[in-house]
Coordinates of C-alpha atoms in Angstrom, one line a residue:
Chain A
M1153 CA 105.6 284.4 140.6
I1154 CA 103.1 281.3 138.4
V1155 CA 99.9 280.2 139.9
V1156 CA 98.7 277.1 139.2
L1157 CA 94.8 275.4 140.2
A1158 CA 95.9 271.8 140.0
G1159 CA 93.6 268.4 140.4
G1160 CA 95.1 265.0 139.5
V1161 CA 97.0 264.3 136.3
G1162 CA 95.9 266.7 133.5
A1163 CA 97.6 269.2 136.3
A1164 CA 100.9 266.7 137.1
R1165 CA 101.5 266.8 133.0
F1166 CA 100.6 270.4 132.3
L1167 CA 102.6 271.4 135.6
E1168 CA 105.9 269.4 133.8
G1169 CA 105.6 271.4 131.1
L1170 CA 105.5 274.9 133.2
V1171 CA 109.0 274.2 134.7
Q1172 CA 111.1 273.9 131.7
V1173 CA 110.6 277.3 130.3
A1174 CA 109.7 278.5 134.3
P1175 CA 111.7 278.6 137.6
P1176 CA 110.1 276.2 139.6
E1177 CA 110.6 277.6 142.8
E1178 CA 108.3 280.5 140.6
I1179 CA 105.6 278.2 140.8
V1180 CA 103.2 277.1 143.2
A1181 CA 100.4 274.4 142.7
I1182 CA 97.0 275.0 144.4
I1183 CA 96.0 271.5 144.6
N1184 CA 92.6 270.1 145.1
T1185 CA 92.5 267.9 148.6
G1186 CA 88.5 267.1 148.1
D1187 CA 89.5 263.3 146.8
D1188 CA 91.2 262.5 149.9
M1189 CA 90.3 259.5 151.7
V1190 CA 91.4 257.9 153.9
F1191 CA 92.1 253.9 153.4
H1192 CA 93.4 251.1 156.4
G1193 CA 93.7 254.0 158.2
L1194 CA 95.6 256.3 156.6
H1195 CA 95.3 259.7 155.3
V1196 CA 95.8 259.0 150.9
S1197 CA 95.8 262.7 149.0
P1198 CA 95.9 262.0 145.8
D1199 CA 95.5 264.8 144.3
I1200 CA 98.8 266.4 146.0
D1201 CA 100.6 262.7 145.6
I1202 CA 100.0 262.2 141.5
V1203 CA 101.6 265.7 141.5
T1204 CA 104.5 265.0 143.3
Y1205 CA 105.5 262.0 142.5
T1206 CA 105.0 263.5 138.7
L1207 CA 107.0 266.4 139.4
A1208 CA 109.6 264.3 141.4
G1209 CA 110.0 262.3 138.4
I1210 CA 108.7 259.3 140.1
V1211 CA 105.6 259.1 138.7
D1212 CA 104.4 255.7 136.8
E1213 CA 103.4 257.1 133.6
S1214 CA 101.5 254.7 132.3
Q1215 CA 98.6 255.3 134.7
G1216 CA 99.8 258.6 135.8
W1217 CA 99.4 257.8 139.5
G1218 CA 101.3 255.3 142.5
V1219 CA 105.2 255.5 142.1
R1220 CA 106.8 253.2 139.2
D1221 CA 108.0 249.7 139.5
D1222 CA 106.1 249.7 142.7
T1223 CA 105.1 246.2 143.7
T1224 CA 101.3 244.9 145.9
H1225 CA 103.0 243.2 148.2
A1226 CA 101.6 245.2 151.0
L1227 CA 98.5 245.6 149.0
S1228 CA 97.9 241.7 149.2
M1229 CA 98.4 241.5 152.4
L1230 CA 96.1 243.6 153.4
A1231 CA 93.9 241.7 151.9
Q1232 CA 94.4 238.1 153.4
L1233 CA 93.7 240.4 156.7
G1234 CA 90.2 241.0 155.2
A1235 CA 90.7 244.9 154.6
E1236 CA 88.9 246.1 151.3
T1237 CA 91.6 246.9 148.7
W1238 CA 89.6 248.1 146.0
F1239 CA 92.3 251.2 146.0
K1240 CA 95.3 250.6 144.7
L1241 CA 98.4 251.3 146.9
G1242 CA 101.6 250.1 146.1
D1243 CA 103.9 250.1 149.3
R1244 CA 106.3 253.1 148.1
D1245 CA 102.8 255.2 148.2
L1246 CA 102.4 253.6 151.6
A1247 CA 104.9 254.3 152.4
V1248 CA 103.7 258.2 152.4
H1249 CA 100.8 257.4 153.5
I1250 CA 101.3 255.8 156.9
R1251 CA 104.0 258.9 157.2
R1252 CA 101.4 261.4 156.9
T1253 CA 99.6 259.8 158.1
E1254 CA 101.5 260.0 161.3
L1255 CA 102.2 263.5 160.9
L1256 CA 98.9 264.6 161.2
R1257 CA 98.5 263.0 164.2
A1258 CA 101.8 264.2 165.6
G1259 CA 99.9 267.5 165.2
W1260 CA 101.6 268.8 162.0
T1261 CA 99.0 270.4 159.1
L1262 CA 98.4 269.2 155.5
S1263 CA 100.4 272.3 154.6
E1264 CA 103.0 270.9 155.8
V1265 CA 103.4 267.7 155.7
T1266 CA 103.1 268.0 151.8
D1267 CA 105.5 270.8 152.1
A1268 CA 108.5 268.9 153.9
F1269 CA 107.3 266.1 151.6
R1270 CA 107.7 267.8 148.2
R1271 CA 111.2 268.6 149.7
A1272 CA 112.0 265.4 150.8
L1273 CA 111.4 264.7 146.4
K1274 CA 113.5 267.5 145.6
V1275 CA 110.4 269.1 143.9
G1276 CA 110.6 272.8 143.2
V1277 CA 107.2 274.0 142.8
R1278 CA 105.8 274.9 145.8
L1279 CA 102.8 272.4 146.9
L1280 CA 99.9 273.7 148.7
P1281 CA 96.9 271.7 149.8
M1282 CA 93.6 273.9 148.8
S1283 CA 92.8 273.5 152.1
D1284 CA 94.1 272.2 155.4
D1285 CA 90.1 271.5 156.6
Q1286 CA 89.0 268.2 155.7
V1287 CA 86.5 268.2 152.7
A1288 CA 85.2 265.3 151.0
T1289 CA 83.7 265.7 147.6
E1290 CA 81.1 263.1 147.2
I1291 CA 79.0 262.1 144.2
C1292 CA 74.9 261.7 144.6
T1293 CA 73.7 258.2 142.6
P1294 CA 70.9 256.2 142.5
V1295 CA 72.6 254.4 144.8
G1296 CA 73.1 256.9 147.3
W1297 CA 75.5 259.7 147.7
L1298 CA 79.3 258.0 147.5
H1299 CA 82.6 259.4 148.0
F1300 CA 84.4 260.0 145.0
Q1301 CA 87.1 257.9 145.4
R1302 CA 84.0 254.8 146.0
Y1303 CA 82.2 255.6 142.9
L1304 CA 85.1 256.4 140.3
V1305 CA 87.4 253.9 141.7
Q1306 CA 85.4 251.1 143.7
R1307 CA 82.6 251.3 141.7
R1308 CA 84.3 252.8 138.1
A1309 CA 82.1 255.6 137.6
R1310 CA 79.5 253.0 136.5
D1311 CA 77.0 255.2 138.1
E1312 CA 74.7 258.1 137.0
V1313 CA 75.8 261.2 139.0
L1314 CA 72.7 262.9 140.2
G1315 CA 74.5 265.7 141.8
V1316 CA 77.9 267.0 143.7
R1317 CA 78.6 268.0 146.7
F1318 CA 81.3 269.5 149.5
I1319 CA 81.6 267.6 152.5
G1320 CA 82.9 270.2 154.7
I1321 CA 83.3 273.4 152.1
D1322 CA 82.0 275.4 154.2
R1323 CA 83.7 275.9 157.3
A1324 CA 87.5 274.5 155.3
C1325 CA 90.1 277.6 154.8
P1326 CA 92.5 278.1 152.8
A1327 CA 95.3 276.8 153.4
P1328 CA 97.8 279.2 154.7
G1329 CA 99.7 281.3 151.3
V1330 CA 96.8 280.0 148.9
I1331 CA 95.0 283.6 148.9
E1332 CA 98.9 285.6 149.1
A1333 CA 99.7 283.3 146.5
L1334 CA 96.2 284.2 144.4
Q1335 CA 96.6 287.9 145.1
Q1336 CA 100.4 288.2 144.2
A1337 CA 100.8 285.8 141.3
D1338 CA 101.8 287.3 138.0
A1339 CA 99.6 284.7 136.6
V1340 CA 96.7 282.3 137.3
I1341 CA 97.0 279.6 135.7
I1342 CA 94.0 276.8 136.2
A1343 CA 95.7 273.3 134.6
P1344 CA 93.5 271.0 132.5
S1345 CA 91.5 269.7 135.2
N1346 CA 87.9 267.8 135.8
P1347 CA 86.1 271.6 135.8
V1348 CA 83.4 270.0 138.8
V1349 CA 85.4 268.0 141.4
S1350 CA 88.8 269.2 141.0
V1351 CA 88.9 273.0 139.7
G1352 CA 86.1 273.3 141.2
T1353 CA 85.8 272.0 144.5
I1354 CA 89.0 274.7 144.9
L1355 CA 86.8 277.2 143.9
A1356 CA 84.7 275.8 145.7
V1357 CA 86.9 276.8 149.6
P1358 CA 85.8 280.3 150.6
G1359 CA 87.5 282.9 149.4
V1360 CA 89.0 281.3 146.8
R1361 CA 86.6 281.7 143.9
D1362 CA 87.3 285.6 145.2
A1363 CA 90.8 285.9 145.6
V1364 CA 90.6 284.4 141.9
T1365 CA 88.3 286.8 140.1
S1366 CA 90.4 289.7 142.2
T1367 CA 93.8 289.5 142.0
P1368 CA 95.4 291.1 139.7
A1369 CA 96.8 289.2 137.6
P1370 CA 95.6 287.2 134.3
V1371 CA 93.8 284.5 134.5
V1372 CA 93.6 281.7 132.2
A1373 CA 92.5 278.6 131.9
V1374 CA 93.6 275.0 129.6
S1375 CA 90.4 273.4 128.4
P1376 CA 90.4 269.4 129.6
I1377 CA 87.3 269.3 127.9
V1378 CA 88.6 268.1 123.4
A1379 CA 86.1 267.6 121.2
G1380 CA 84.0 266.8 123.3
A1381 CA 85.5 264.7 125.2
P1382 CA 87.3 264.6 128.8
I1383 CA 91.0 263.7 127.9
K1384 CA 90.9 261.0 131.3
G1385 CA 88.5 261.0 134.3
P1386 CA 84.6 261.2 134.5
A1387 CA 84.1 264.6 133.2
A1388 CA 81.6 263.8 131.2
P1389 CA 79.1 263.2 133.5
L1390 CA 79.9 265.1 136.2
M1391 CA 79.8 268.2 134.2
R1392 CA 76.6 266.4 132.5
A1393 CA 75.7 266.2 136.0
V1394 CA 75.9 270.0 137.4
G1395 CA 74.2 271.4 133.5
L1396 CA 77.3 272.0 131.7
D1397 CA 77.5 270.9 128.2
V1398 CA 80.9 268.5 127.8
S1399 CA 82.8 270.2 125.5
A1400 CA 85.2 273.6 125.1
R1401 CA 81.9 275.5 125.9
G1402 CA 80.8 273.9 128.7
V1403 CA 84.0 274.4 130.5
A1404 CA 83.5 278.1 128.8
V1405 CA 80.0 278.1 131.1
C1406 CA 81.5 277.4 134.3
Y1407 CA 84.8 279.2 134.3
R1408 CA 82.6 282.6 132.5
G1409 CA 83.7 285.2 135.9
V1410 CA 86.7 283.9 136.5
I1411 CA 88.7 283.4 133.5
D1412 CA 90.3 285.7 131.4
T1413 CA 91.4 283.5 128.4
L1414 CA 90.5 279.7 128.0
I1415 CA 92.7 277.8 126.2
I1416 CA 91.0 275.5 123.6
D1417 CA 92.2 272.5 121.6
Q1418 CA 92.7 273.1 118.0
A1419 CA 90.3 270.1 117.4
D1420 CA 87.5 272.7 119.2
A1421 CA 88.2 275.9 117.0
G1422 CA 85.1 276.0 115.7
L1423 CA 83.7 276.6 119.2
A1424 CA 86.2 280.0 119.1
D1425 CA 83.7 282.5 119.0
E1426 CA 81.1 280.8 120.4
I1427 CA 83.0 281.3 123.8
R1428 CA 84.3 284.2 123.2
A1429 CA 80.9 285.7 123.6
F1430 CA 80.7 284.5 127.4
G1431 CA 83.3 287.5 128.1
M1432 CA 86.8 285.7 127.5
E1433 CA 90.6 285.4 125.3
V1434 CA 90.4 282.4 122.9
A1435 CA 93.8 280.9 121.9
V1436 CA 93.9 277.7 120.0
T1437 CA 96.5 275.3 120.0
D1438 CA 97.4 271.6 120.5
T1439 CA 96.4 270.2 124.1
I1440 CA 96.4 267.0 124.1
M1441 CA 99.9 266.3 126.3
H1442 CA 102.1 263.8 124.8
G1443 CA 105.7 263.7 125.5
R1444 CA 107.5 266.2 126.9
A1445 CA 108.1 268.8 124.5
A1446 CA 104.4 268.8 124.0
K1447 CA 103.6 269.5 128.1
R1448 CA 106.4 272.3 126.8
R1449 CA 104.1 273.6 124.2
L1450 CA 100.6 273.6 126.1
A1451 CA 103.0 275.4 129.3
E1452 CA 104.3 278.2 126.4
T1453 CA 101.0 278.5 125.1
A1454 CA 99.3 280.0 128.2
L1455 CA 102.2 281.8 129.8
S1456 CA 102.1 283.5 126.8
A1457 CA 98.7 284.0 127.2
A1458 CA 98.7 285.4 130.3
R1459 CA 101.9 287.6 129.4
T1460 CA 98.9 289.3 126.3
A1461 CA 95.3 288.4 128.0
T1462 CA 93.5 292.0 128.8
R1463 CA 91.0 291.5 131.9
R1464 CA 88.2 290.6 131.2
R1465 CA 86.3 289.2 134.5
P1466 CA 84.0 291.3 135.9
Chain B
M506 CA 95.0 221.9 176.5
I507 CA 98.4 222.6 176.5
V508 CA 99.2 226.0 177.2
V509 CA 102.5 227.7 176.4
L510 CA 104.4 231.2 178.0
A511 CA 105.7 232.8 174.9
G512 CA 108.3 234.8 174.1
G513 CA 109.4 235.0 169.6
V514 CA 111.5 233.0 167.5
G515 CA 112.6 230.6 170.0
A516 CA 108.5 230.4 171.2
A517 CA 107.7 230.2 168.4
R518 CA 110.1 227.0 166.7
F519 CA 109.3 225.5 169.8
L520 CA 105.7 226.0 169.0
E521 CA 106.3 224.4 165.3
G522 CA 106.9 220.7 167.2
L523 CA 104.4 221.3 169.5
V524 CA 101.9 221.2 166.7
Q525 CA 103.4 218.0 165.3
V526 CA 102.7 216.2 168.9
A527 CA 99.7 217.7 169.7
P528 CA 96.2 218.8 167.7
P529 CA 96.5 222.9 167.3
E530 CA 93.3 223.9 168.2
E531 CA 94.4 221.8 172.0
I532 CA 97.2 224.3 172.1
V533 CA 97.2 227.6 173.1
A534 CA 100.3 230.4 173.1
I535 CA 100.2 233.5 175.5
I536 CA 102.2 235.7 173.7
N537 CA 104.6 238.3 175.5
T538 CA 103.7 241.9 174.4
G539 CA 106.4 244.2 176.3
D540 CA 108.3 244.4 173.4
D541 CA 105.4 245.9 171.4
M542 CA 106.0 249.6 170.3
V543 CA 104.5 252.3 167.3
F544 CA 106.2 252.6 164.6
H545 CA 105.7 254.9 161.6
G546 CA 102.2 255.5 164.3
L547 CA 101.6 251.6 163.6
H548 CA 101.3 249.6 166.0
V549 CA 104.2 246.5 166.2
S550 CA 103.7 243.7 168.4
P551 CA 107.0 241.6 167.1
D552 CA 106.0 238.4 169.6
I553 CA 102.5 237.7 168.2
D554 CA 103.9 238.7 164.7
I555 CA 107.4 235.8 165.1
V556 CA 105.0 233.4 166.3
T557 CA 102.0 234.5 164.3
Y558 CA 104.2 233.9 160.9
T559 CA 105.6 231.5 161.5
L560 CA 103.3 228.5 163.1
A561 CA 101.2 230.4 159.4
G562 CA 104.4 228.8 157.7
I563 CA 105.2 232.1 156.4
V564 CA 108.0 233.3 158.4
D565 CA 111.9 233.8 157.0
E566 CA 113.5 231.4 159.3
S567 CA 116.8 232.9 158.4
Q568 CA 116.2 236.0 161.0
G569 CA 113.3 234.2 162.2
W570 CA 110.8 237.2 162.1
G571 CA 109.1 239.5 158.8
V572 CA 107.9 237.3 156.0
R573 CA 110.3 235.7 153.8
D574 CA 110.9 236.9 150.6
D575 CA 109.8 240.1 151.9
T576 CA 110.9 243.4 149.8
T577 CA 111.0 246.9 152.6
H578 CA 110.1 248.9 149.7
A579 CA 107.9 250.6 152.2
L580 CA 110.9 252.1 154.2
S581 CA 113.3 253.0 151.7
M582 CA 110.9 255.4 150.4
L583 CA 109.3 256.1 155.2
A584 CA 113.7 256.7 155.1
Q585 CA 113.5 259.1 152.2
L586 CA 110.1 260.8 154.1
G587 CA 112.9 261.2 157.4
A588 CA 111.9 258.9 159.0
E589 CA 113.8 256.9 161.5
T590 CA 113.4 253.6 159.7
W591 CA 115.9 251.1 161.8
F592 CA 113.4 248.6 162.6
K593 CA 113.1 246.5 159.8
L594 CA 110.0 246.6 158.6
G595 CA 109.2 244.5 155.2
D596 CA 105.9 245.3 153.6
R597 CA 104.0 242.3 154.0
D598 CA 104.7 243.0 157.4
L599 CA 103.7 246.8 157.4
A600 CA 100.6 245.5 156.3
V601 CA 99.8 244.0 159.6
H602 CA 100.7 246.9 160.9
I603 CA 98.4 249.2 159.1
R604 CA 95.5 246.9 159.8
R605 CA 96.1 246.0 163.8
T606 CA 96.4 250.0 163.9
E607 CA 93.0 250.3 161.5
L608 CA 91.6 248.8 163.4
L609 CA 92.3 249.0 167.2
R610 CA 91.3 252.7 166.8
A611 CA 88.4 251.0 165.3
G612 CA 88.0 249.7 168.7
W613 CA 89.3 246.2 168.6
T614 CA 91.0 244.9 171.6
L615 CA 95.3 243.3 171.0
S616 CA 93.3 240.1 171.6
E617 CA 90.5 240.0 168.7
V618 CA 92.6 241.1 166.3
T619 CA 95.4 238.7 167.3
D620 CA 92.6 236.3 166.9
A621 CA 91.3 237.4 164.0
F622 CA 94.8 238.0 161.5
R623 CA 95.6 234.0 162.9
R624 CA 92.5 232.4 161.6
A625 CA 92.7 235.1 158.5
L626 CA 96.9 232.8 157.8
K627 CA 95.1 229.5 158.8
V628 CA 97.3 228.9 162.7
G629 CA 95.0 226.7 164.2
V630 CA 97.1 227.8 168.1
R631 CA 95.2 229.7 169.7
L632 CA 97.2 233.3 169.8
L633 CA 96.0 235.8 173.3
P634 CA 98.8 238.3 174.0
M635 CA 99.2 238.5 177.4
S636 CA 97.9 241.6 178.2
D637 CA 95.0 244.1 175.8
D638 CA 97.0 246.7 177.8
Q639 CA 99.4 248.2 176.8
V640 CA 103.1 247.5 178.7
A641 CA 106.6 248.2 177.7
T642 CA 109.5 246.9 178.6
E643 CA 112.2 249.0 179.4
I644 CA 116.3 248.6 179.6
C645 CA 118.1 250.6 182.3
T646 CA 121.2 251.6 180.6
P647 CA 124.0 254.3 180.8
V648 CA 122.6 256.7 178.6
G649 CA 118.8 256.3 180.1
W650 CA 116.0 253.7 180.0
L651 CA 115.2 252.7 176.6
H652 CA 112.3 251.0 175.3
F653 CA 113.1 246.9 174.5
Q654 CA 113.6 247.6 170.5
R655 CA 116.0 250.5 171.3
Y656 CA 118.2 248.6 173.7
L657 CA 118.4 245.2 171.4
V658 CA 118.0 246.5 167.4
Q659 CA 118.9 250.4 167.4
R660 CA 121.6 250.0 169.3
R661 CA 121.9 245.8 168.6
A662 CA 122.3 245.1 172.3
R663 CA 125.7 247.4 173.1
D664 CA 124.6 249.1 176.5
E665 CA 125.4 247.6 179.7
V666 CA 121.9 246.6 181.7
L667 CA 121.7 248.4 184.7
G668 CA 117.8 246.8 185.0
V669 CA 114.7 246.0 183.9
R670 CA 111.2 247.3 183.9
F671 CA 107.6 246.7 182.8
I672 CA 106.1 250.0 182.9
G673 CA 102.1 250.0 182.5
I674 CA 102.4 246.4 184.3
D675 CA 100.7 247.6 187.3
R676 CA 97.8 248.2 185.9
A677 CA 97.0 245.4 182.6
C678 CA 94.9 243.4 182.7
P679 CA 95.6 239.5 181.9
A680 CA 93.5 239.4 178.3
P681 CA 90.2 237.2 178.2
G682 CA 91.2 234.0 178.5
V683 CA 94.6 234.0 179.2
I684 CA 93.5 232.7 183.5
E685 CA 91.0 230.6 182.3
A686 CA 94.0 228.2 179.8
L687 CA 96.1 228.2 182.9
Q688 CA 93.5 227.0 185.3
Q689 CA 92.0 225.0 183.2
A690 CA 95.0 223.3 181.4
D691 CA 96.2 219.9 181.2
A692 CA 99.9 221.5 181.0
V693 CA 101.6 224.9 181.2
I694 CA 104.8 225.0 179.5
I695 CA 107.2 227.7 179.4
A696 CA 108.5 227.9 176.3
P697 CA 112.5 228.0 175.6
S698 CA 112.2 232.6 175.9
N699 CA 114.1 234.8 177.4
P700 CA 113.3 234.2 181.2
V701 CA 113.6 237.9 182.2
V702 CA 112.3 240.0 178.7
S703 CA 109.8 237.7 177.6
V704 CA 108.0 234.9 180.8
G705 CA 109.2 237.6 182.7
T706 CA 106.6 239.8 181.3
I707 CA 104.0 237.9 180.9
L708 CA 104.2 236.3 184.3
A709 CA 104.8 240.0 186.3
V710 CA 101.2 241.0 184.6
P711 CA 99.0 241.0 187.8
G712 CA 97.2 237.5 188.4
V713 CA 99.4 235.1 185.3
R714 CA 102.6 234.4 188.0
D715 CA 99.3 233.1 190.7
A716 CA 97.6 231.4 187.4
V717 CA 101.1 229.2 187.1
T718 CA 101.6 228.5 190.2
S719 CA 98.2 228.0 191.4
T720 CA 97.4 225.8 187.6
P721 CA 96.5 222.4 188.7
A722 CA 98.9 221.4 185.4
P723 CA 102.6 220.5 185.4
V724 CA 104.2 223.1 184.3
V725 CA 107.6 222.4 182.8
A726 CA 110.0 225.3 181.2
V727 CA 112.6 224.3 178.3
S728 CA 115.6 226.2 179.7
P729 CA 116.4 228.6 176.7
I730 CA 120.5 229.1 177.8
V731 CA 122.6 225.5 177.0
A732 CA 126.2 225.5 177.5
G733 CA 125.8 229.1 179.6
A734 CA 125.1 231.0 176.6
P735 CA 121.2 231.7 175.1
I736 CA 120.6 230.7 171.8
K737 CA 118.8 233.9 170.8
G738 CA 118.6 237.2 172.0
P739 CA 120.0 239.4 174.8
A740 CA 119.3 236.6 177.7
A741 CA 122.2 237.0 179.0
P742 CA 122.7 240.4 179.8
L743 CA 119.2 240.7 181.0
M744 CA 119.6 238.0 183.8
R745 CA 122.7 239.5 184.9
A746 CA 121.3 242.8 185.8
V747 CA 118.4 240.9 187.7
G748 CA 121.6 238.8 190.0
L749 CA 121.2 235.1 187.5
D750 CA 123.4 233.3 186.5
V751 CA 123.0 233.3 182.6
S752 CA 123.0 229.4 183.1
A753 CA 120.5 226.6 183.2
R754 CA 120.7 227.2 187.1
G755 CA 120.0 231.4 186.8
V756 CA 116.8 229.9 185.1
A757 CA 116.1 227.4 187.4
V758 CA 116.3 230.1 190.0
C759 CA 114.4 232.9 187.8
Y760 CA 111.8 229.7 187.3
R761 CA 112.1 228.2 191.7
G762 CA 108.0 227.8 193.1
V763 CA 106.3 228.8 189.4
I764 CA 107.7 224.8 187.1
D765 CA 108.2 222.0 188.5
T766 CA 110.2 220.7 185.7
L767 CA 113.1 222.1 184.0
I768 CA 114.1 220.4 180.8
I769 CA 118.0 221.7 179.7
D770 CA 120.3 220.6 177.1
Q771 CA 122.4 217.4 177.6
A772 CA 125.2 220.1 177.5
D773 CA 124.4 221.4 180.4
A774 CA 123.3 217.7 182.1
G775 CA 126.1 218.6 185.4
L776 CA 123.9 221.1 186.4
A777 CA 120.6 218.3 186.9
D778 CA 122.0 217.8 190.6
E779 CA 122.1 221.3 191.3
I780 CA 118.7 222.4 189.7
R781 CA 116.7 219.3 191.5
A782 CA 118.1 221.1 194.4
F783 CA 115.9 224.1 193.8
G784 CA 113.3 222.0 194.7
M785 CA 112.0 221.2 190.3
E786 CA 112.5 217.8 188.1
V787 CA 114.8 218.0 185.3
A788 CA 114.7 216.0 182.1
V789 CA 117.6 216.7 179.9
T790 CA 117.9 216.5 176.2
D791 CA 119.4 218.0 173.4
T792 CA 117.1 221.1 173.4
I793 CA 118.7 222.9 170.2
M794 CA 115.5 223.0 167.7
H795 CA 117.8 222.6 164.2
G796 CA 115.1 221.3 161.8
R797 CA 111.1 220.1 162.1
A798 CA 112.6 216.6 163.1
A799 CA 115.2 218.2 166.9
K800 CA 111.2 220.3 167.2
R801 CA 109.2 218.0 167.4
R802 CA 111.3 216.1 169.4
L803 CA 112.0 218.3 171.7
A804 CA 108.1 219.0 172.1
E805 CA 107.4 215.1 172.9
T806 CA 110.3 215.7 175.4
A807 CA 108.2 218.7 177.1
L808 CA 104.6 216.6 177.1
S809 CA 106.3 213.7 177.8
A810 CA 108.1 215.6 180.9
A811 CA 104.7 216.6 181.6
R812 CA 102.7 213.4 181.4
T813 CA 105.3 212.3 184.4
A814 CA 105.5 215.3 186.4
T815 CA 104.9 215.8 190.4
R816 CA 103.9 218.8 192.1
R817 CA 106.9 220.1 192.8
R818 CA 105.9 223.8 193.3
P819 CA 104.7 225.1 197.1

């Protein structure tokens, strides 16, 4: 069993590669839910949806999220009725949030909903929310604490980032199967996701960091930072805000003691020795996932790094 | 002020005529909510929506309900996720239910939501739900009691109708403004709607029948039955089930003591004397509302009947 800690777009693309080289039913993704937010009274789980849509083959590949060729007729009408519509929700996408909300209100857990939806959409990979409890990632800015989506989408990440917190994290339990998957994994791979607000959130769920550090399986991470910049998303200001270099080295510092091997891009090969000094192995490859073959190659590299890893965690 | 008791399609078309001959801001529609139902966790108010969409000029005229040129992408996805989708909800239409549900959960009343939506959609006529309290029209059939929408839409009115009940009606209060509108009206018009489950439901809200019978204004009804058949909808089995003739005479029996004048179609002119014997005046005209001019003419006839009516109620 291969367990992947997953944020949104980067993780979804990595998983697209992984299902080319491993049976989907032997892969478990543990997905960040700190970015979840209620819009129009509907429970939206952006990272779960991105991963589900991507693996179902229905994602809008140009943006990395949402459903391909979706319309936004409901959103236009919502705007006409006075609703805030800065978070783009397509009509097909909205159906997912409508149904999720209905089932949650009927007493289903987020895990149960997530599993039902991935099955309905014929996704073979098991998808686990990091927790069935509500966690909200908030960003401290000069205008105050903002929900991550307000910071990222509504205000387009334009505010200075002064800090990050995960509201509700202390009382959150790992979702059923999360700890077991980590304990029983043959390999744990941290996808190229935001180390602070995607992977960082998952690791902050009580019990998860310990389960990762203590798993007998090799733990490999793919750096989401290439040549000093994230491939996508607001990792730079968030890493800086928590005192990390925006570099593969910063990623290494963040994951020190958690992983055995860090996979970095060729562009960062010069940092390899420095990173090894943090107590981890380094694998250098092309981490940019342009196209199906590139995704497969990165997944192969990650699996091969896991096979050859020696335990470097304390 | 002209007050109209309204069901769905027939009432909406009648109101389209009325706004051609009277200032919209002097018209109040009191609308049946017994057909309201929760679909996918969303509060749907079919009659309110039909009237709102029609007066906003966005209704799908061929079906009489829903939004013109709407898509059903969300519904397709809901079906894929295992939801029951026999009630057709377009994407723009869905936005209305999403927003309504959000506002109701936030503590708004149905009256407040309805008023906000008609203003947002530039409807000049005041629209009042009959009640802000939940009432559910149920139909007794050989397979048991069915919510009206299940009977009508899911099972296409194929079951024998054995009875009708309005769950919650005893505890329902008229919505704010309903009784006042009836008391202060210059004319009350019962639209050509189902006398049993649209108008009948409104009249069954405690206090409404009394307010209609005791209003100093003339009370005029337009028969929804022409030549022994309803123009649209399941009035026939419902009228039969409560012991009424499916005819303008049956309508007259139903409204006896409530109205001063019944407007019947030319096709039913032969029933006029019989209907007068029930203690009401009769006006005969073309009640089929094909086209804008026909709607205006019917509204003119109704207003003129109101102007010349003499009080015939007990």
